[in-house]
Short mmCIF file of C-alpha atoms in Angstrom, two decimals:
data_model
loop_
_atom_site.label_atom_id
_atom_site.label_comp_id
_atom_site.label_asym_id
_atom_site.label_seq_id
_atom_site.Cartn_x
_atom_site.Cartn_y
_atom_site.Cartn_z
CA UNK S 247 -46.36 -47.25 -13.87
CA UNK S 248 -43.40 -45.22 -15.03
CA UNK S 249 -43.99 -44.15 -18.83
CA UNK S 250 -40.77 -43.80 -21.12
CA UNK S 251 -40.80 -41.55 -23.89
CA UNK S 252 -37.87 -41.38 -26.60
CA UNK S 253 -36.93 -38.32 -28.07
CA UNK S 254 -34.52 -37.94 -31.40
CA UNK S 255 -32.99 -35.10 -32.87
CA UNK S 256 -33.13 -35.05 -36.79
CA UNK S 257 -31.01 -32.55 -37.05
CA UNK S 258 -27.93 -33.71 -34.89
CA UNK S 259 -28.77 -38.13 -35.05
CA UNK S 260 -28.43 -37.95 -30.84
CA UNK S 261 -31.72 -39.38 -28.74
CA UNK S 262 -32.61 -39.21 -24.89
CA UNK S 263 -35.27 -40.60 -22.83
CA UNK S 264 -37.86 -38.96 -20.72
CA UNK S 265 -39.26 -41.19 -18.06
CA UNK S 266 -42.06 -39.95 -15.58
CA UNK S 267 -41.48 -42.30 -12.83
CA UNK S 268 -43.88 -43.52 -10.67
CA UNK S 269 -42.73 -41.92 -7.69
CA UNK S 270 -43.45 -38.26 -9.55
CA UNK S 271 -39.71 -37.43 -10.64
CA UNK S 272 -38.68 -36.65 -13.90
CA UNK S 273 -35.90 -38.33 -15.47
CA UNK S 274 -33.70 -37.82 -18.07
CA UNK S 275 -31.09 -40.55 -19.86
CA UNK S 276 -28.72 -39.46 -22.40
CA UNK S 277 -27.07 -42.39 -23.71
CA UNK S 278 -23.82 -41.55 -25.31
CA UNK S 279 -21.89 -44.49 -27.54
CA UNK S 280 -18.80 -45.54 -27.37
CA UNK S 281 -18.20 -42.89 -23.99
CA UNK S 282 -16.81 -44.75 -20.52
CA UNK S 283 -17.77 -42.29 -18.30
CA UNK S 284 -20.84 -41.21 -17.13
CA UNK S 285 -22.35 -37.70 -15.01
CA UNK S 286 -25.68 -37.44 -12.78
CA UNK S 287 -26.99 -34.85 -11.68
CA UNK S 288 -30.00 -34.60 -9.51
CA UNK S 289 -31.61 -31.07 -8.84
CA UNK S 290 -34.77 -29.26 -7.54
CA UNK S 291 -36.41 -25.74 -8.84
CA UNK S 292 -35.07 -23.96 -5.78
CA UNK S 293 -32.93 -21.32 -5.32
CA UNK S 294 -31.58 -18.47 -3.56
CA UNK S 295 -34.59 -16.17 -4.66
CA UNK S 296 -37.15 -18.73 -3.28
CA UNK S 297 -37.46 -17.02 0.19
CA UNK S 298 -41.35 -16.27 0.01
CA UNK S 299 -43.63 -19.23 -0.88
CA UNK S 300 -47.09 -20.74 0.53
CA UNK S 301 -47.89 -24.58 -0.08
CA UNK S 302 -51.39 -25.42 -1.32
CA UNK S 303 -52.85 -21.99 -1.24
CA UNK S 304 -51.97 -21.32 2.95
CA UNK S 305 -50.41 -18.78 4.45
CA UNK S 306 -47.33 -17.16 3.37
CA UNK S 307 -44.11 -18.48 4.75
CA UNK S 308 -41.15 -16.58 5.11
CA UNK S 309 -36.93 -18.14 5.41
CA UNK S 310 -34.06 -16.42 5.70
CA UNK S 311 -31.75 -15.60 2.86
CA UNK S 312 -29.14 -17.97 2.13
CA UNK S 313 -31.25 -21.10 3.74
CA UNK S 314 -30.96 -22.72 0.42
CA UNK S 315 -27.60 -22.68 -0.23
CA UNK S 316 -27.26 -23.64 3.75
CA UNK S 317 -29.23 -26.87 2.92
CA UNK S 318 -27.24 -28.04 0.31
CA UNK S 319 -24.11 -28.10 2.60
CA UNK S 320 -26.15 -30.02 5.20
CA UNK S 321 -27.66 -32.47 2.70
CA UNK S 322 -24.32 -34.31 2.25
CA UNK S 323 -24.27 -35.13 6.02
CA UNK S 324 -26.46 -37.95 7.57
CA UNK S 325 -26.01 -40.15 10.80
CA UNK S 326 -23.75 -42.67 9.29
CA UNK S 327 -21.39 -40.01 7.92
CA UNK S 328 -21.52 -37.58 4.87
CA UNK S 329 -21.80 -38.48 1.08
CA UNK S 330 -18.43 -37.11 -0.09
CA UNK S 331 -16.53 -40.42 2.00
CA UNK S 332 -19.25 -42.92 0.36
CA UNK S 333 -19.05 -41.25 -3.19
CA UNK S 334 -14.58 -41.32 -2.74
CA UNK S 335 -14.66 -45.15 -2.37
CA UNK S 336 -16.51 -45.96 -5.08
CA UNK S 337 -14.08 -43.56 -7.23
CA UNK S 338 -16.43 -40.80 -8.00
CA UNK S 339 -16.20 -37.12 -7.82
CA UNK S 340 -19.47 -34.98 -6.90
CA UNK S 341 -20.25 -31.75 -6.00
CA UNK S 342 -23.25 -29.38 -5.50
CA UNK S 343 -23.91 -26.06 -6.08
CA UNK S 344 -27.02 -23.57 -5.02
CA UNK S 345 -27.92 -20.54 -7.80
CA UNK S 346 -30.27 -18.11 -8.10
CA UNK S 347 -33.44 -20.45 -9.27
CA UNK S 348 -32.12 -24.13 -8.20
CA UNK S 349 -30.02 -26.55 -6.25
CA UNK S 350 -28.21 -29.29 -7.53
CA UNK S 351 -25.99 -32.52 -6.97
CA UNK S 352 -23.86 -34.18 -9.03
CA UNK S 353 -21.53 -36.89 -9.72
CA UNK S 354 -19.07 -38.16 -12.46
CA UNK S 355 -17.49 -41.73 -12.95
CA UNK S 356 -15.97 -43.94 -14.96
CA UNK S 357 -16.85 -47.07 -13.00
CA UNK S 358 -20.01 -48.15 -11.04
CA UNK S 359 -22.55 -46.19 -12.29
CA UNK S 360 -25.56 -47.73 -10.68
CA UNK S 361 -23.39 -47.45 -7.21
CA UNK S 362 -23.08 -43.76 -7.59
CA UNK S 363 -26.12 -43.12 -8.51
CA UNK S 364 -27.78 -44.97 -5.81
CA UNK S 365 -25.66 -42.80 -3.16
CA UNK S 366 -26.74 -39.62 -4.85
CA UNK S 367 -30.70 -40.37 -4.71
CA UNK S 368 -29.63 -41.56 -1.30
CA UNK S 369 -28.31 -38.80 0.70
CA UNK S 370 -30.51 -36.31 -1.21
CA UNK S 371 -33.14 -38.02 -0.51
CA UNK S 372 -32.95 -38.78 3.53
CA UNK S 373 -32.24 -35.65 5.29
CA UNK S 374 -30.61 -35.27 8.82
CA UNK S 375 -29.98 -31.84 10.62
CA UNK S 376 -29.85 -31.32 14.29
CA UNK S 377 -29.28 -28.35 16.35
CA UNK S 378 -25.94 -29.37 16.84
CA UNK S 379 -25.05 -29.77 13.47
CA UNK S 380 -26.81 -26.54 12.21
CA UNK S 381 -25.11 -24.84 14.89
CA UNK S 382 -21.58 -26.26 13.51
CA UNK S 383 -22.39 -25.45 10.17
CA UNK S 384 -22.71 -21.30 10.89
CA UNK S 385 -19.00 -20.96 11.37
CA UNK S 386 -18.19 -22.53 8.34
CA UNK S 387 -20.38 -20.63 6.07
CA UNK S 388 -20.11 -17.25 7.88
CA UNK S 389 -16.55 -18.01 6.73
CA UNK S 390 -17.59 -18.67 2.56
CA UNK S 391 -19.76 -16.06 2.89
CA UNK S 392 -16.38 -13.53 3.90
CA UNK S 393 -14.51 -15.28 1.51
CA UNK S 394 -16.97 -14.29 -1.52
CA UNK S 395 -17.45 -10.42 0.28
CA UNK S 396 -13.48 -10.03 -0.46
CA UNK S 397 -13.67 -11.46 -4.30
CA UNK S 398 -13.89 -8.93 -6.59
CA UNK S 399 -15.59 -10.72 -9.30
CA UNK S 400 -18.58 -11.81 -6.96
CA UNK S 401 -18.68 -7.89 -5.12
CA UNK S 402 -18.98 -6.21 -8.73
CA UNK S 403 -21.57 -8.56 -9.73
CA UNK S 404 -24.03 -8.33 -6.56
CA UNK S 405 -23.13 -4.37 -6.47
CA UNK S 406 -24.90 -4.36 -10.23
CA UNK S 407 -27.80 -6.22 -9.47
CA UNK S 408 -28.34 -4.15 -6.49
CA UNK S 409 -28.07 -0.86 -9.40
CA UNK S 410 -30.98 -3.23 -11.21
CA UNK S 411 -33.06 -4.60 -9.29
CA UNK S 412 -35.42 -2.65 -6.37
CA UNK S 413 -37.08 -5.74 -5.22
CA UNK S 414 -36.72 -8.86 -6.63
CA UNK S 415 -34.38 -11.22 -4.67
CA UNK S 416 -32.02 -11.94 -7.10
CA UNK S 417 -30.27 -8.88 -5.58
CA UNK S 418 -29.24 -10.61 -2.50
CA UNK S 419 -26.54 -12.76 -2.37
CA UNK S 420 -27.11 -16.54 -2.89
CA UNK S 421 -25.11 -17.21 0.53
CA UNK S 422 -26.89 -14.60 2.83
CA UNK S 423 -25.25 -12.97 5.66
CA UNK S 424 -23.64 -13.82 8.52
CA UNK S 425 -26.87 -12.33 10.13
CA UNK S 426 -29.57 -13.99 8.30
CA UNK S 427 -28.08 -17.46 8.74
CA UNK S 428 -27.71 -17.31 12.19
CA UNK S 429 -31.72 -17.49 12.03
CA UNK S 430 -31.26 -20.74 10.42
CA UNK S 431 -32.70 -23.59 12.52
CA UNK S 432 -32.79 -27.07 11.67
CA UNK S 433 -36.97 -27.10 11.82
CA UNK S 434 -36.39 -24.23 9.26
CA UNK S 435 -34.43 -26.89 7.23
CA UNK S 436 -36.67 -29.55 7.29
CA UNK S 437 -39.61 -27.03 6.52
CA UNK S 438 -38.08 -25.84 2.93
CA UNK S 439 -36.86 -29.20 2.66
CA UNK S 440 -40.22 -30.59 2.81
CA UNK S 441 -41.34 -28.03 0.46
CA UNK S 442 -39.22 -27.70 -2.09
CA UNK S 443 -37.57 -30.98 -2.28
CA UNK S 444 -41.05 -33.12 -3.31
CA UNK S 445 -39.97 -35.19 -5.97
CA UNK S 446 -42.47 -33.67 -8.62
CA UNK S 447 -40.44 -30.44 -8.49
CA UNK S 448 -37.27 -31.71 -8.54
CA UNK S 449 -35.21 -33.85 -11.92
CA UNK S 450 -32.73 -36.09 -12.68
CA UNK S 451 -30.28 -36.14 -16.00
CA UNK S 452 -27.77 -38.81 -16.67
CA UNK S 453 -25.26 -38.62 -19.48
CA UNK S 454 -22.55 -41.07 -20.94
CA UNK S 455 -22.69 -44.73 -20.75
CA UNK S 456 -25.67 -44.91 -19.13
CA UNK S 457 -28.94 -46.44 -20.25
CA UNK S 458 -32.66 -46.41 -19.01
CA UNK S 459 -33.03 -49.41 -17.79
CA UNK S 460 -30.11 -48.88 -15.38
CA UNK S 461 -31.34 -45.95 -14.24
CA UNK S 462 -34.67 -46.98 -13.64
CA UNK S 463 -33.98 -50.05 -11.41
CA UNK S 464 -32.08 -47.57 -9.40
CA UNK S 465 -35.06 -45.33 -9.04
CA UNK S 466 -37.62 -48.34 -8.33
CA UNK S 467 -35.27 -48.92 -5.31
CA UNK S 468 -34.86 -45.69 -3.71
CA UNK S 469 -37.68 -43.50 -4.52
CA UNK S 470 -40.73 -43.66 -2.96
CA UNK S 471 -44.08 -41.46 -3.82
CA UNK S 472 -44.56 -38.08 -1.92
CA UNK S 473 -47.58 -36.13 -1.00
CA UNK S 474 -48.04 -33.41 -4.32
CA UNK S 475 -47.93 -29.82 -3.40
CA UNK S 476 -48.54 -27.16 -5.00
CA UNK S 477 -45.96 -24.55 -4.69
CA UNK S 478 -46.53 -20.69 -5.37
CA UNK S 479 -43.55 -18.25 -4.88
CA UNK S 480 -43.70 -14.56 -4.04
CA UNK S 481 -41.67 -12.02 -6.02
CA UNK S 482 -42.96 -8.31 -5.25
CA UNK S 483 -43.69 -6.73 -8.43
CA UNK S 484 -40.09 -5.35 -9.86
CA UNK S 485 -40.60 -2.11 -12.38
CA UNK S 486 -38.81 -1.94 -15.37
CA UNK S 487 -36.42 1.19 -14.47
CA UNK S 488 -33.40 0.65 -12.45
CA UNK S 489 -32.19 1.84 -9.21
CA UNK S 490 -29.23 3.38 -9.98
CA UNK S 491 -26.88 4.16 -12.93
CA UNK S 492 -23.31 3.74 -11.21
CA UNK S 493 -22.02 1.60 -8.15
CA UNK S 494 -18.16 1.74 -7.09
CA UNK S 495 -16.08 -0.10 -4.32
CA UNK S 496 -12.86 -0.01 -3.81
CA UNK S 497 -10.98 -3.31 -3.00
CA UNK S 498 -7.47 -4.37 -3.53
CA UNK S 499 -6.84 -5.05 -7.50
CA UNK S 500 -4.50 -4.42 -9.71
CA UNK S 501 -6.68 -4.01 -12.70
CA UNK S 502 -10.76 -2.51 -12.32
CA UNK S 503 -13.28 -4.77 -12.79
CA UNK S 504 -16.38 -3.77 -14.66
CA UNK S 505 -19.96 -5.23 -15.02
CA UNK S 506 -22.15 -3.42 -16.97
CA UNK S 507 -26.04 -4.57 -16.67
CA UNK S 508 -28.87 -3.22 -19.10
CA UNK S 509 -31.92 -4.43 -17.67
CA UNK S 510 -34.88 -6.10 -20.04
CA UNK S 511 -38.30 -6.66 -19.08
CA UNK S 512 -39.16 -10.11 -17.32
CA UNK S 513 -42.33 -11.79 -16.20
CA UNK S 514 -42.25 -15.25 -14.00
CA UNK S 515 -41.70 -17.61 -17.88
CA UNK S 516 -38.25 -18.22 -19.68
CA UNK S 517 -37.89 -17.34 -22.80
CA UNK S 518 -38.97 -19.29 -25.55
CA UNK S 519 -36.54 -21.29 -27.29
CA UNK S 520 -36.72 -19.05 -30.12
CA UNK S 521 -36.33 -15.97 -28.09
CA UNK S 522 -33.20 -17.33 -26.62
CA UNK S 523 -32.00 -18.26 -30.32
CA UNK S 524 -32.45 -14.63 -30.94
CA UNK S 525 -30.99 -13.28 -28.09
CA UNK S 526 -27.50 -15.62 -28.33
CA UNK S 527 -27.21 -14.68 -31.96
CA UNK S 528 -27.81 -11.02 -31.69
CA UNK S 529 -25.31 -11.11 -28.05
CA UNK S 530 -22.61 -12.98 -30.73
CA UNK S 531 -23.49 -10.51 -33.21
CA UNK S 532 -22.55 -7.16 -31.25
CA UNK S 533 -20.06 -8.93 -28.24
CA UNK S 534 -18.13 -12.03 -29.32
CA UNK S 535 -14.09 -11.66 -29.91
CA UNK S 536 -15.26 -11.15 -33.77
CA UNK S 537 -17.10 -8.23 -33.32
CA UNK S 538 -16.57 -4.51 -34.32
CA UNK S 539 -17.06 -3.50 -31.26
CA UNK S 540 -14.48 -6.03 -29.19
CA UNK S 541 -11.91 -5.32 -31.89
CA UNK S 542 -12.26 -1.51 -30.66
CA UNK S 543 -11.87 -1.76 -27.42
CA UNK S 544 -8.92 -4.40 -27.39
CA UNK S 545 -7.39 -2.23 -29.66
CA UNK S 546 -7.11 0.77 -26.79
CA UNK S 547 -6.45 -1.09 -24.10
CA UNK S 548 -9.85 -0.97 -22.77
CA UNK S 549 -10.79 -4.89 -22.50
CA UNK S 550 -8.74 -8.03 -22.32
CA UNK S 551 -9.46 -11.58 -22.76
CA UNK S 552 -11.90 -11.30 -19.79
CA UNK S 553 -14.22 -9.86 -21.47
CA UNK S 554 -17.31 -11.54 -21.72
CA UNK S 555 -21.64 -11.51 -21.78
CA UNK S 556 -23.82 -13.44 -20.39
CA UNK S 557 -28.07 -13.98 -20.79
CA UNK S 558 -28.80 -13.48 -16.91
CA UNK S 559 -31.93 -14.76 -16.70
CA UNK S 560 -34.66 -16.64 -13.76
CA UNK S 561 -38.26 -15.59 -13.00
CA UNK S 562 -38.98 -12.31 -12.57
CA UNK S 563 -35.79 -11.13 -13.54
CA UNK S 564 -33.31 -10.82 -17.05
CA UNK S 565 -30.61 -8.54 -17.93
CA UNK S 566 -27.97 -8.86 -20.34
CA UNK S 567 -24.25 -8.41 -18.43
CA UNK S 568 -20.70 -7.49 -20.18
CA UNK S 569 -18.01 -7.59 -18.09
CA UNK S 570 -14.26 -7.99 -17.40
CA UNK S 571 -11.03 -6.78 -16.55
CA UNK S 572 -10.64 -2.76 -18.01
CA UNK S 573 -7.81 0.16 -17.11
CA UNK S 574 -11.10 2.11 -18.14
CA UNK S 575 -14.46 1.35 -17.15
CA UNK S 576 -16.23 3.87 -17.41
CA UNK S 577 -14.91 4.59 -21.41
CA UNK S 578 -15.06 1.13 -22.13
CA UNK S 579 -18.76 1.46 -21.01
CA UNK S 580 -19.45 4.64 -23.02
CA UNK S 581 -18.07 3.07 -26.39
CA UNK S 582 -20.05 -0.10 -25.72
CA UNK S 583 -23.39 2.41 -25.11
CA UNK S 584 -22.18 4.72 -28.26
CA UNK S 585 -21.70 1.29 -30.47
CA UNK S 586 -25.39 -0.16 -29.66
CA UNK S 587 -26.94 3.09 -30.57
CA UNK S 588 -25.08 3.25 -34.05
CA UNK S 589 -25.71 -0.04 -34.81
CA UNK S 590 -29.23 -0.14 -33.62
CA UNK S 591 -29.81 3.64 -35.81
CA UNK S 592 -27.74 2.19 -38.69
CA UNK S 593 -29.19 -1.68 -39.05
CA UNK S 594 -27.48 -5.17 -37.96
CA UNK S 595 -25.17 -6.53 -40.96
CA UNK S 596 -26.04 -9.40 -42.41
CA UNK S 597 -23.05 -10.67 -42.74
CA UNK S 598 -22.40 -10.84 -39.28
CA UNK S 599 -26.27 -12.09 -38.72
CA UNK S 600 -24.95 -15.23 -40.52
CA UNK S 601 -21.57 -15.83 -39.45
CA UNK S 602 -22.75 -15.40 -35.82
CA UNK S 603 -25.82 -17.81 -36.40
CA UNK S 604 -23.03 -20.32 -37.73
CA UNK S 605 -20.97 -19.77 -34.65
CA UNK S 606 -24.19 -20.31 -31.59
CA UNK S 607 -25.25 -23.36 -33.70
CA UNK S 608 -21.82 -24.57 -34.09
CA UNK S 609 -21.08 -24.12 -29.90
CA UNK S 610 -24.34 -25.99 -29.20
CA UNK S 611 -23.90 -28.98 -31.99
CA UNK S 612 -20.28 -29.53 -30.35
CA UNK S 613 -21.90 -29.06 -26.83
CA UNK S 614 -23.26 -32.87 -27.58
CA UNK S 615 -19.64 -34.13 -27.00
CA UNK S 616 -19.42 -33.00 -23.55
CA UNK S 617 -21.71 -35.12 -21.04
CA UNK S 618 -21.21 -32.79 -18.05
CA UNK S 619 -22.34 -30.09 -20.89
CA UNK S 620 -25.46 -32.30 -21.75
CA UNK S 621 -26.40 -33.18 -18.09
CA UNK S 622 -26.32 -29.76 -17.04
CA UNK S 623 -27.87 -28.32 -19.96
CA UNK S 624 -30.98 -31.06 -20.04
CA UNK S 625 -31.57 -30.30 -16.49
CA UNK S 626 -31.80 -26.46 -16.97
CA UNK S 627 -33.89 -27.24 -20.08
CA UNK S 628 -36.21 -29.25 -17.62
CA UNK S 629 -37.01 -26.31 -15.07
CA UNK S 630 -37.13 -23.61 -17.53
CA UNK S 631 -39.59 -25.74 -19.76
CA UNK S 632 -37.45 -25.62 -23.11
CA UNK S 633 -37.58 -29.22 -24.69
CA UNK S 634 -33.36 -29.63 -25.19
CA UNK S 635 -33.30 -30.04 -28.85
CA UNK S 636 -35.38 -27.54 -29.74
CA UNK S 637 -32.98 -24.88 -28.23
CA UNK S 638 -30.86 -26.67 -31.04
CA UNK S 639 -33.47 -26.34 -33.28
CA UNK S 640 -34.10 -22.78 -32.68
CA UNK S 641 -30.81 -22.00 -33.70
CA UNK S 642 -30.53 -23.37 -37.00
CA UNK S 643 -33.69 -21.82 -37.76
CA UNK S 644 -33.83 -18.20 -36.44
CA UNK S 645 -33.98 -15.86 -39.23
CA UNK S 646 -32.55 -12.11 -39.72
CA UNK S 647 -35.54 -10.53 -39.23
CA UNK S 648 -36.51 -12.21 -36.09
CA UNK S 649 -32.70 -10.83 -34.58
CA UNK S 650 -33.96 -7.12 -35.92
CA UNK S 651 -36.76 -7.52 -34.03
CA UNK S 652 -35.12 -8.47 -31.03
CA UNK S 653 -32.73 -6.28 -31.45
CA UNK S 654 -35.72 -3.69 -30.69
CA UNK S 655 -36.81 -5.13 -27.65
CA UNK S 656 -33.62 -5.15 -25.50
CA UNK S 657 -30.25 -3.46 -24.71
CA UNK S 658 -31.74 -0.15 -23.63
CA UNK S 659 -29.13 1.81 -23.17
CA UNK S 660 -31.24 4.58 -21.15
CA UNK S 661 -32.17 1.63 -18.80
CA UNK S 662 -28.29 0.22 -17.91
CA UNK S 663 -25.99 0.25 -14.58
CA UNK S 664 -22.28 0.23 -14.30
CA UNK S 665 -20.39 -1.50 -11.57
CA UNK S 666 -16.84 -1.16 -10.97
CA UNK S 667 -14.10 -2.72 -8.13
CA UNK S 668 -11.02 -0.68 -8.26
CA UNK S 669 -7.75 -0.30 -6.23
CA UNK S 670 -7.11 2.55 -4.25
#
């Protein structure tokens, strides 16, 4: 019997619901008065980087790269049609996207709910490749895959982790190559799909006007209980040192574009919620548009309003990334190096501790308003086993001392990589 379990935030007055449903899936409902609208999204703990697995402690299986973004595309198809034609008369928009660590499907309405999610369980749910179809489906990736090999932003950020990373395969791009998919079969297909795509690895979050009971009928109709597995991925052991300090290409832009990686240590578990806290606070601290450090560099001309950082994290791997547009790179890169070394030798303010702790918890508070924000954030809570409101939570509570420590743990700025796309 499906258990519900209801879980409040004190701190913010919002509430979801966790259900374990019978058939082994996770669900998440977000109810969200006085909204009309309403987002699902349905996803599994697969990604790009899942490539060497076994199932129930047998022998080692091997895919090509890019097989799961490949699957997604075929997903949407089945013998009656594809999803996108059954999901554009009922008024909805959906999409799907493949990262790193998992693949995902989603929808947004403001009308027929249960409908639209029915479809999406659906077609994710009852797989159909052929040969033919596979075969078809080569062309028009081999041609997304060219497209992202001549976008800058994509090239500088693959070239860095590549600088980072000697083994793991969050090096390799999340599309493959033309070569690997060509190895791509539909048995191939149906063997990750059978894998990866058992409903006790995968979750669903719903957001907006939406309740459980809704969603539950829903799932009583559609799902049906799977064989468990027990899935155990691969990663060769990455070291902590990088490959390579500098990576350039040259590609047709009018201004460089810069990503500059410092690589932290990782093991195959997230970050706490608290760690995280730390982490976005101290990032805010040093990087956000009301920093020292930004102020410098907009100042002579070395950044724009590009510039940003990101956490960049999955198992096995995390680095912190700055990037953007910059007439400069390689300066803009030294002064960002030269500021983290004075601050770290001359203490964090603060001042700017505070302020910065006010800003995160400020971004994730108004985050609530935003069902697309909620959905997507509940479901990466779910895979990287961070209850949602405690990342909340976390944030009004990190202290200054707990940034100062983290402070000394990351942003080595012996252990970095620069990666630049320039014109001729």
């Amino acid at each position: 019997m499906s258990t519900i379990q209801e879980i409040n935030s004190a701190r913010t007055g919002d509430k979801y619901y966790k259900i374990n449903h019978d058939s082994g899936l996770t669900i998440y409902v977000y109810p969200k008065d006085g909204y009309t609208s309403s987002y699902g999204i349905f996803g599994t703990n697969y990604g790009s980087i899942n490539t060497r697995f076994s199932v129930d402690g047998g022998q080692e299986i091997t895919v090509p790269d890019g097989i799961a973004h490949y699957l997604e595309h075929k997903l949407f198809e089945s013998e009656d049609g594809d999803a996108f034609t059954r999901f554009a008369k009922t008024g909805a928009s959906a999409n799907a996207y493949t990262s790193f660590e998992k693949t995902c499907y989603l929808f947004s309405c403001s009308d027929k709910f249960e409908e639209n999610l029915e479809i999406l369980l659906d077609f994710v749910r009852t797989p159909y490749f052929t040969a033919e179809t596979v075969a078809k489906e080569q062309g028009i990736i081999g041609q997304e895959i060219k497209m992202y090999d001549d976008a800058p932003d994509w090239k500088v950020m693959f070239n860095l982790l590549e600088c980072l990373y000697h083994n793991h395969p969050v090096k390799i791009d999340i599309a493959g190559t033309v070569e690997t998919i060509a190895q791509i079969t539909a048995e191939k297909l149906y063997q990750v799909y059978d894998v990866f795509y058992s409903l006790e690895n995968m979750a669903l979050c719903v957001a907006g006007n939406v309740n459980p009971r809704q969603v539950i009928s829903i799932a009583d109709k559609v799902l049906k209980k799977g064989k468990e597995k027990k899935i155990t991925n691969d990663f060769e052991d990455e070291p902590y040192n990088i490959v390579s300090t500098y990576r350039e290409q040259i590609m047709p832009v009018t201004v460089p574009v810069f990503n500059l990686g410092f690589k932290e240590r990782a093991d195959s578990r997230m970050m706490s919620a608290s760690v995280s806290a730390e982490t976005d606070v101290l990032l805010t601290m040093l990087f956000s548009p009301s920093s020292e450090l930004y102020s410098r560099l907009l100042k002579e001309n070395l950044i724009n309003s590009t510039f940003s950082f990101e956490v960049f994290e999955g198992p096995g791997y995390l680095s912190v990334i700055l990037g953007g547009e910059s007439r400069n790179p390689k300066k803009a890169a030294d002064i960002i190096k030269e500021y983290i070394n004075s601050v770290r030798e001359n203490g964090i303010s603060r001042g700017d501790f505070e302020s910065s702790k006010k800003a995160c918890y400020g971004d994730a508070v108004s985050s609530l308003n935003n069902i697309q924000n909620i959905g997507n954030a509940l479901i990466a809570s779910h895979f990287t086993n961070r209850e949602f409101f405690k990342n909340i939570d976390a944030l009004a509570e990190v202290k200054f001392e707990d940034v100062e420590r983290r402070f000394g743990e990351i942003l080595n700025t012996s252990n970095c990589a620069l990666s630049v796309v320039k014109g001729e």
